[in-house]
Tab-separated table of C-alpha atoms in Angstrom:
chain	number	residue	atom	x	y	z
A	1	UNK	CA	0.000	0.000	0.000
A	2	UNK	CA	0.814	3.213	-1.210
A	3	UNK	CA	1.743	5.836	1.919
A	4	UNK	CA	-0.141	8.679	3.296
A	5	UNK	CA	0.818	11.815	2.059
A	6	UNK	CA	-0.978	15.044	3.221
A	7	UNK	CA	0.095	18.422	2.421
A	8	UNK	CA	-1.567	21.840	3.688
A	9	UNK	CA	-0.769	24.218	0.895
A	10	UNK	CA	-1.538	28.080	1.219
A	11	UNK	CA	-1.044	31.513	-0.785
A	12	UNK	CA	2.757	30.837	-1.363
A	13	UNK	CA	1.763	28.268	-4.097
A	14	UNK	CA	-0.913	29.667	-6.074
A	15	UNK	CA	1.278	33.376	-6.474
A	16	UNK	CA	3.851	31.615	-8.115
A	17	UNK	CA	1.566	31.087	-10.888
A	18	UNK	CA	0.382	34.895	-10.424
A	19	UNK	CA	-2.306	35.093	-8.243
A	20	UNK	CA	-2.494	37.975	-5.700
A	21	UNK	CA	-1.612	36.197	-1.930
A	22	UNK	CA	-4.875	36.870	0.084
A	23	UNK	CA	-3.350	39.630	2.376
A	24	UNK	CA	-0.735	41.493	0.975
A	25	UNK	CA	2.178	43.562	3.359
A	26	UNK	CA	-0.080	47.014	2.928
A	27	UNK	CA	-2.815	44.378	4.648
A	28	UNK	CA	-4.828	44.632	1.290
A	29	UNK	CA	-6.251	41.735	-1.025
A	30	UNK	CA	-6.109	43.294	-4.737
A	31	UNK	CA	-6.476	46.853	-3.337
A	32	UNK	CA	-9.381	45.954	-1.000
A	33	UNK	CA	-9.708	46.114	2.756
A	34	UNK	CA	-10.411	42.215	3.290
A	35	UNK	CA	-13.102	43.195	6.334
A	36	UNK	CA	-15.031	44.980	3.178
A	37	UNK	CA	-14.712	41.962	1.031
A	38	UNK	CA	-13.983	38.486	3.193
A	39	UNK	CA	-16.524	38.866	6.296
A	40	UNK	CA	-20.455	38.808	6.418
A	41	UNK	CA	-20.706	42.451	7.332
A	42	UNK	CA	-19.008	43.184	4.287
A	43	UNK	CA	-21.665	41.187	2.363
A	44	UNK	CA	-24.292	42.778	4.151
A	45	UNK	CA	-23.119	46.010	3.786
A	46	UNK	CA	-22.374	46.345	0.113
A	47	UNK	CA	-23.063	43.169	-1.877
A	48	UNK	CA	-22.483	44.549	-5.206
A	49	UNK	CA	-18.611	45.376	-4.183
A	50	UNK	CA	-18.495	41.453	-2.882
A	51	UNK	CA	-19.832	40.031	-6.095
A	52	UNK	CA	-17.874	42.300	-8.263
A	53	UNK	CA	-14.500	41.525	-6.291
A	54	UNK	CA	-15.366	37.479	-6.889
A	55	UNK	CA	-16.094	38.397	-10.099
A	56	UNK	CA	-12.535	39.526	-11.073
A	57	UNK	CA	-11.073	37.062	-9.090
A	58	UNK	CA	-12.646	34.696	-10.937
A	59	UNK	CA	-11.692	36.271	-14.336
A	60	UNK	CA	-8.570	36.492	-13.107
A	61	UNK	CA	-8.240	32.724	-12.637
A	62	UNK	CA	-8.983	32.142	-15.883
A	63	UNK	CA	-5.655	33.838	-17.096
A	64	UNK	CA	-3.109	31.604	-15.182
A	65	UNK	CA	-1.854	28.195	-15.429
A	66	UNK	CA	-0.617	25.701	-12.430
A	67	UNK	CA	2.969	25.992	-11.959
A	68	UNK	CA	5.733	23.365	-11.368
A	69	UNK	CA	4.736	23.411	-7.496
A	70	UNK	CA	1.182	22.421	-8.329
A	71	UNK	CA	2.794	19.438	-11.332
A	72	UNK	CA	5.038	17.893	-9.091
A	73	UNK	CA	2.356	17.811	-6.493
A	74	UNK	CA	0.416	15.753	-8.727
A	75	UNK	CA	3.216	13.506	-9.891
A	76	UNK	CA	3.773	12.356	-6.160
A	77	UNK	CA	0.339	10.680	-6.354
A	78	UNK	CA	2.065	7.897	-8.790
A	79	UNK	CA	4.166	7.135	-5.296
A	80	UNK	CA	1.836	8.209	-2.978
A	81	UNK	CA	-1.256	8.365	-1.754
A	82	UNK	CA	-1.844	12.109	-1.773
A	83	UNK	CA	-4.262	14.455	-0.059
A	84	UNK	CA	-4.325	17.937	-0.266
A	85	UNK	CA	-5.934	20.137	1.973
A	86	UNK	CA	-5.630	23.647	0.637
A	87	UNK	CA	-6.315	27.181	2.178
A	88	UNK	CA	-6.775	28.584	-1.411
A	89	UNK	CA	-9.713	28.981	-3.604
A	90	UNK	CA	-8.689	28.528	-6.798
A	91	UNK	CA	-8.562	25.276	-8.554
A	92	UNK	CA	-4.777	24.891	-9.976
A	93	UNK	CA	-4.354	22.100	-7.828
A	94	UNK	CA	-7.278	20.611	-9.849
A	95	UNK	CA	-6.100	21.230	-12.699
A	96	UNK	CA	-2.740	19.949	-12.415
A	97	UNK	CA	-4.027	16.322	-11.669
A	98	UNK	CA	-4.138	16.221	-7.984
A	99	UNK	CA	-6.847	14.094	-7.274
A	100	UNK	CA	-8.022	14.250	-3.601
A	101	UNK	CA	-8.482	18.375	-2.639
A	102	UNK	CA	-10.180	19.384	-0.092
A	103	UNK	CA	-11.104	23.336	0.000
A	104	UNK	CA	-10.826	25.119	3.724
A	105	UNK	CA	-12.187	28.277	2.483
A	106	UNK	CA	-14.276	27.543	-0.207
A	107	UNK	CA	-13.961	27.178	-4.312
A	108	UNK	CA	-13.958	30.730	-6.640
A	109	UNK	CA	-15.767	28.506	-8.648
A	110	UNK	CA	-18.943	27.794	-6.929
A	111	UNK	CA	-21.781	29.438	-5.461
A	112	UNK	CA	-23.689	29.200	-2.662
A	113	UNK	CA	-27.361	30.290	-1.818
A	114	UNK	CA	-27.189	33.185	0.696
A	115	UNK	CA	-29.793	31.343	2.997
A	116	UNK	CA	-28.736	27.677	3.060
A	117	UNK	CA	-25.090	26.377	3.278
A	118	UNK	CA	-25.930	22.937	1.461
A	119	UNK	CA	-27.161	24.832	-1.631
A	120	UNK	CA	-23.563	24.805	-3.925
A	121	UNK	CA	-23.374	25.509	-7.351
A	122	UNK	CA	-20.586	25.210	-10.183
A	123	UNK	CA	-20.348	28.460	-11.646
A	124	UNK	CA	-17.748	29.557	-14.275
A	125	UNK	CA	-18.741	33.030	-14.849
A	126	UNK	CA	-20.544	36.588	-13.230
A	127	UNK	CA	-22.536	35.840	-10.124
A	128	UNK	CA	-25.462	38.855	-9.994
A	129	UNK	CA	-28.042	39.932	-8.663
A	130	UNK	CA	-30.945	38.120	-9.317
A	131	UNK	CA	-29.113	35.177	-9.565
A	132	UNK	CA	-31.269	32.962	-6.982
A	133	UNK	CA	-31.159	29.476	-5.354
A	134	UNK	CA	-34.809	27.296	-5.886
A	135	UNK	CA	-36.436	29.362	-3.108
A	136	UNK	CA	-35.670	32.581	-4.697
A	137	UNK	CA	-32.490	33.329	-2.115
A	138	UNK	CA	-29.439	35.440	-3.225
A	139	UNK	CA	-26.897	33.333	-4.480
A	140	UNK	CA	-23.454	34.326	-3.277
A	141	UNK	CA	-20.026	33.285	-3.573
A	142	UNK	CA	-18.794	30.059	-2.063
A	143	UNK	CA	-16.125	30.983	0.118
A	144	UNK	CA	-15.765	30.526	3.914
A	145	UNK	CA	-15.220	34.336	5.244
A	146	UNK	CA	-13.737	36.069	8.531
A	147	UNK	CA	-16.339	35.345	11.403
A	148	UNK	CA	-17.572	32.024	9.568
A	149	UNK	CA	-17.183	28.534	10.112
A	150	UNK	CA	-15.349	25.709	8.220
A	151	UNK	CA	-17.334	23.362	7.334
A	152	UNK	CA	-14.196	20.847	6.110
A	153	UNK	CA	-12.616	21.449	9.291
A	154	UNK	CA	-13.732	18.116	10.813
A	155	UNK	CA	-12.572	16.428	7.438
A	156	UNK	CA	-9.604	17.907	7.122
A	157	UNK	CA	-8.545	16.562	10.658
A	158	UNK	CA	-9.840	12.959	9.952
A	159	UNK	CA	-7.236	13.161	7.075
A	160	UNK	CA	-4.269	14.649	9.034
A	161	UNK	CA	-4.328	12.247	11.925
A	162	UNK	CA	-3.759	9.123	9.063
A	163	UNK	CA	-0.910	10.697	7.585
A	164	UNK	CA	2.666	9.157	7.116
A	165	UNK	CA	3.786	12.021	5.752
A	166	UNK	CA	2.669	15.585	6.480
A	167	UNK	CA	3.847	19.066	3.894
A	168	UNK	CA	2.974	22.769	4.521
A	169	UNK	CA	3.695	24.686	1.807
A	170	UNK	CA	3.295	28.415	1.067
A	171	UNK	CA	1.460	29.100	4.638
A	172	UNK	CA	2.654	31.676	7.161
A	173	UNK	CA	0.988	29.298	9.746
A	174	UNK	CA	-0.835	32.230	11.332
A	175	UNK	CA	-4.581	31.833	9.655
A	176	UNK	CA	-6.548	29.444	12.123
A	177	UNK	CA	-8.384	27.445	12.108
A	178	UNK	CA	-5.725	25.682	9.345
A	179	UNK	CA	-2.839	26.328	11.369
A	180	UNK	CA	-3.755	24.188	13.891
A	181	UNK	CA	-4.306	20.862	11.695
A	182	UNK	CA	-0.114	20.312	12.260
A	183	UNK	CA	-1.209	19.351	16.060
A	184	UNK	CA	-3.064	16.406	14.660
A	185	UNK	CA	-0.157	14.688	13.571
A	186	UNK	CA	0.439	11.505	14.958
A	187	UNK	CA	3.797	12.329	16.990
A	188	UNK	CA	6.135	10.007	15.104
A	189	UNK	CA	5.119	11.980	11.497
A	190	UNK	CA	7.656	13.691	9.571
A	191	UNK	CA	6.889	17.372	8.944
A	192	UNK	CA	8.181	19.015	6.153
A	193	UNK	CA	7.659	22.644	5.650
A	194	UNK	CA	8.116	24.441	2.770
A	195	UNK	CA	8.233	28.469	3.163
A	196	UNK	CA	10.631	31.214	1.767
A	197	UNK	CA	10.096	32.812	5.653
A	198	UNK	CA	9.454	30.480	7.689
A	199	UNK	CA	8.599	30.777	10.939
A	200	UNK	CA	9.261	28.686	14.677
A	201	UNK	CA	6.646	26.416	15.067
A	202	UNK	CA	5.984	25.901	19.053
A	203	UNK	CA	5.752	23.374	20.924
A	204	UNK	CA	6.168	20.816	17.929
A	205	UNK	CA	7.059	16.867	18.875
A	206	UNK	CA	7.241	15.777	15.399
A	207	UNK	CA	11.061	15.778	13.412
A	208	UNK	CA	10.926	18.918	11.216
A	209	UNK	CA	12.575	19.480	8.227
A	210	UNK	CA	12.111	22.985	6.953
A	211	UNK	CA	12.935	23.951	2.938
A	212	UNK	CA	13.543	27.666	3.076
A	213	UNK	CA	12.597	28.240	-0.534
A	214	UNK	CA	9.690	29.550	-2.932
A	215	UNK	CA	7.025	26.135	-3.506
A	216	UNK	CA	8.071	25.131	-6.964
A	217	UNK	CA	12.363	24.873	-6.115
A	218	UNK	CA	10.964	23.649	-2.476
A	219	UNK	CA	8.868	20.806	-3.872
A	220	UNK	CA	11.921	20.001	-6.093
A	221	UNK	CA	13.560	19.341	-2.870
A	222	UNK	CA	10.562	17.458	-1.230
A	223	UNK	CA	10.121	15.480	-4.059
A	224	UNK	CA	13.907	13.475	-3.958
A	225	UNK	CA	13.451	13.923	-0.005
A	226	UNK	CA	10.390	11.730	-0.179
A	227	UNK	CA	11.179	9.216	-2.807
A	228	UNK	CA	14.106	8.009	-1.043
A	229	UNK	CA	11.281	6.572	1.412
A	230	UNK	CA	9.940	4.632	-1.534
């Protein structure tokens, strides 16, 4: 049997292939104040800014390609038996063959009605108003925000306790609840992490071995790190 491989990617890996990193050093996400774009009262408060900012970002998606991070990723599954559970909400990982993903924050490329959390749509283009779930709610987009809860949390953990093998790549470690799935290691896992700045993890039991590089040259590394366990 093939073994477990889980990897928490974040930001780091997607900007590579040129998307914006969710909270930039001036604290902005593509110019916006995230509190005006990423929370409920933000929705609430102007909804036509929040579908308009998913609405780039999803144009914007369209325009870039997965990168060598994203391909090598991939390629480990023909060793391993990979699961990715990603902070981003894009779908490179997708699209460069991964097969298991598992979304934190939600997908750019579904919606959700504003009324029920079970009502998910794949949607490629605009969201708008007047674009309504079958009881006539706003439909809005599908992405866990600041102040909401994460719905793949208790999945995500399920998958982290079983792995042999556990990555972080292109995280700062500091958005929770994701952060904390590195404490559900089982104690004897190797932890690689992956980070151009990376910082001291506390209180960690498991053996660390931190890459100090940019995801694509890091997962160059990981890769011939982890095959030699083959």
């Amino acid at each position: 049997m093939k073994k477990k491989l889980v990897v928490l990617t974040g930001a780091g890996i997607s900007a590579e292939s040129g998307i914006k990193t969710f909270r930039d050093s001036d604290g902005l996400w593509e110019g916006h104040n995230v509190m005006d774009v990423a929370t409920p009262e933000g929705w609430h408060k102007n909804p036509a800014l929040v579908l308009d900012f998913y609405n780039q970002r999803r144009k914007q998606l369209k325009e870039v390609e997965p990168n060598l991070g994203h391909q090598i990723l991939a390629e480990l599954e023909n060793h391993f038996d990979v699961y990715i559970i990603t902070q981003n909400v894009d779908d490179l990982h997708e699209r460069a063959g991964s097969s298991n993903v598992l979304h934190l924050h939600g997908e750019l490329l579904k919606v959700r009605s504003s009324k029920n959390v079970n009502y998910i749509l794949d949607w490629q283009d605009d969201l708008n108003f007047g674009d309504l779930d079958d009881n006539q709610n706003q439909l809005r987009p599908h992405i866990v925000w600041f102040g909401e809860e994460v719905p793949a949390l208790e999945e995500a953990i399920a998958i982290t306790r079983k792995a042999d093998y556990f990555a972080v790549i292109g995280t700062s470690l500091q958005v929770y609840p994701a952060a904390g799935l590195i404490d559900f290691t089982a104690r004897e896992t190797p932890i690689f992490y992956i980070d151009p700045k990376p910082i001291k993890i506390p209180n960690l039991r498991n053996p660390l071995d931190v890459i100090p590089e940019v995801a694509s040259e890091g997962m160059k590394i990981l890769k011939k790190k982890l095959t030699e366990f083959i």
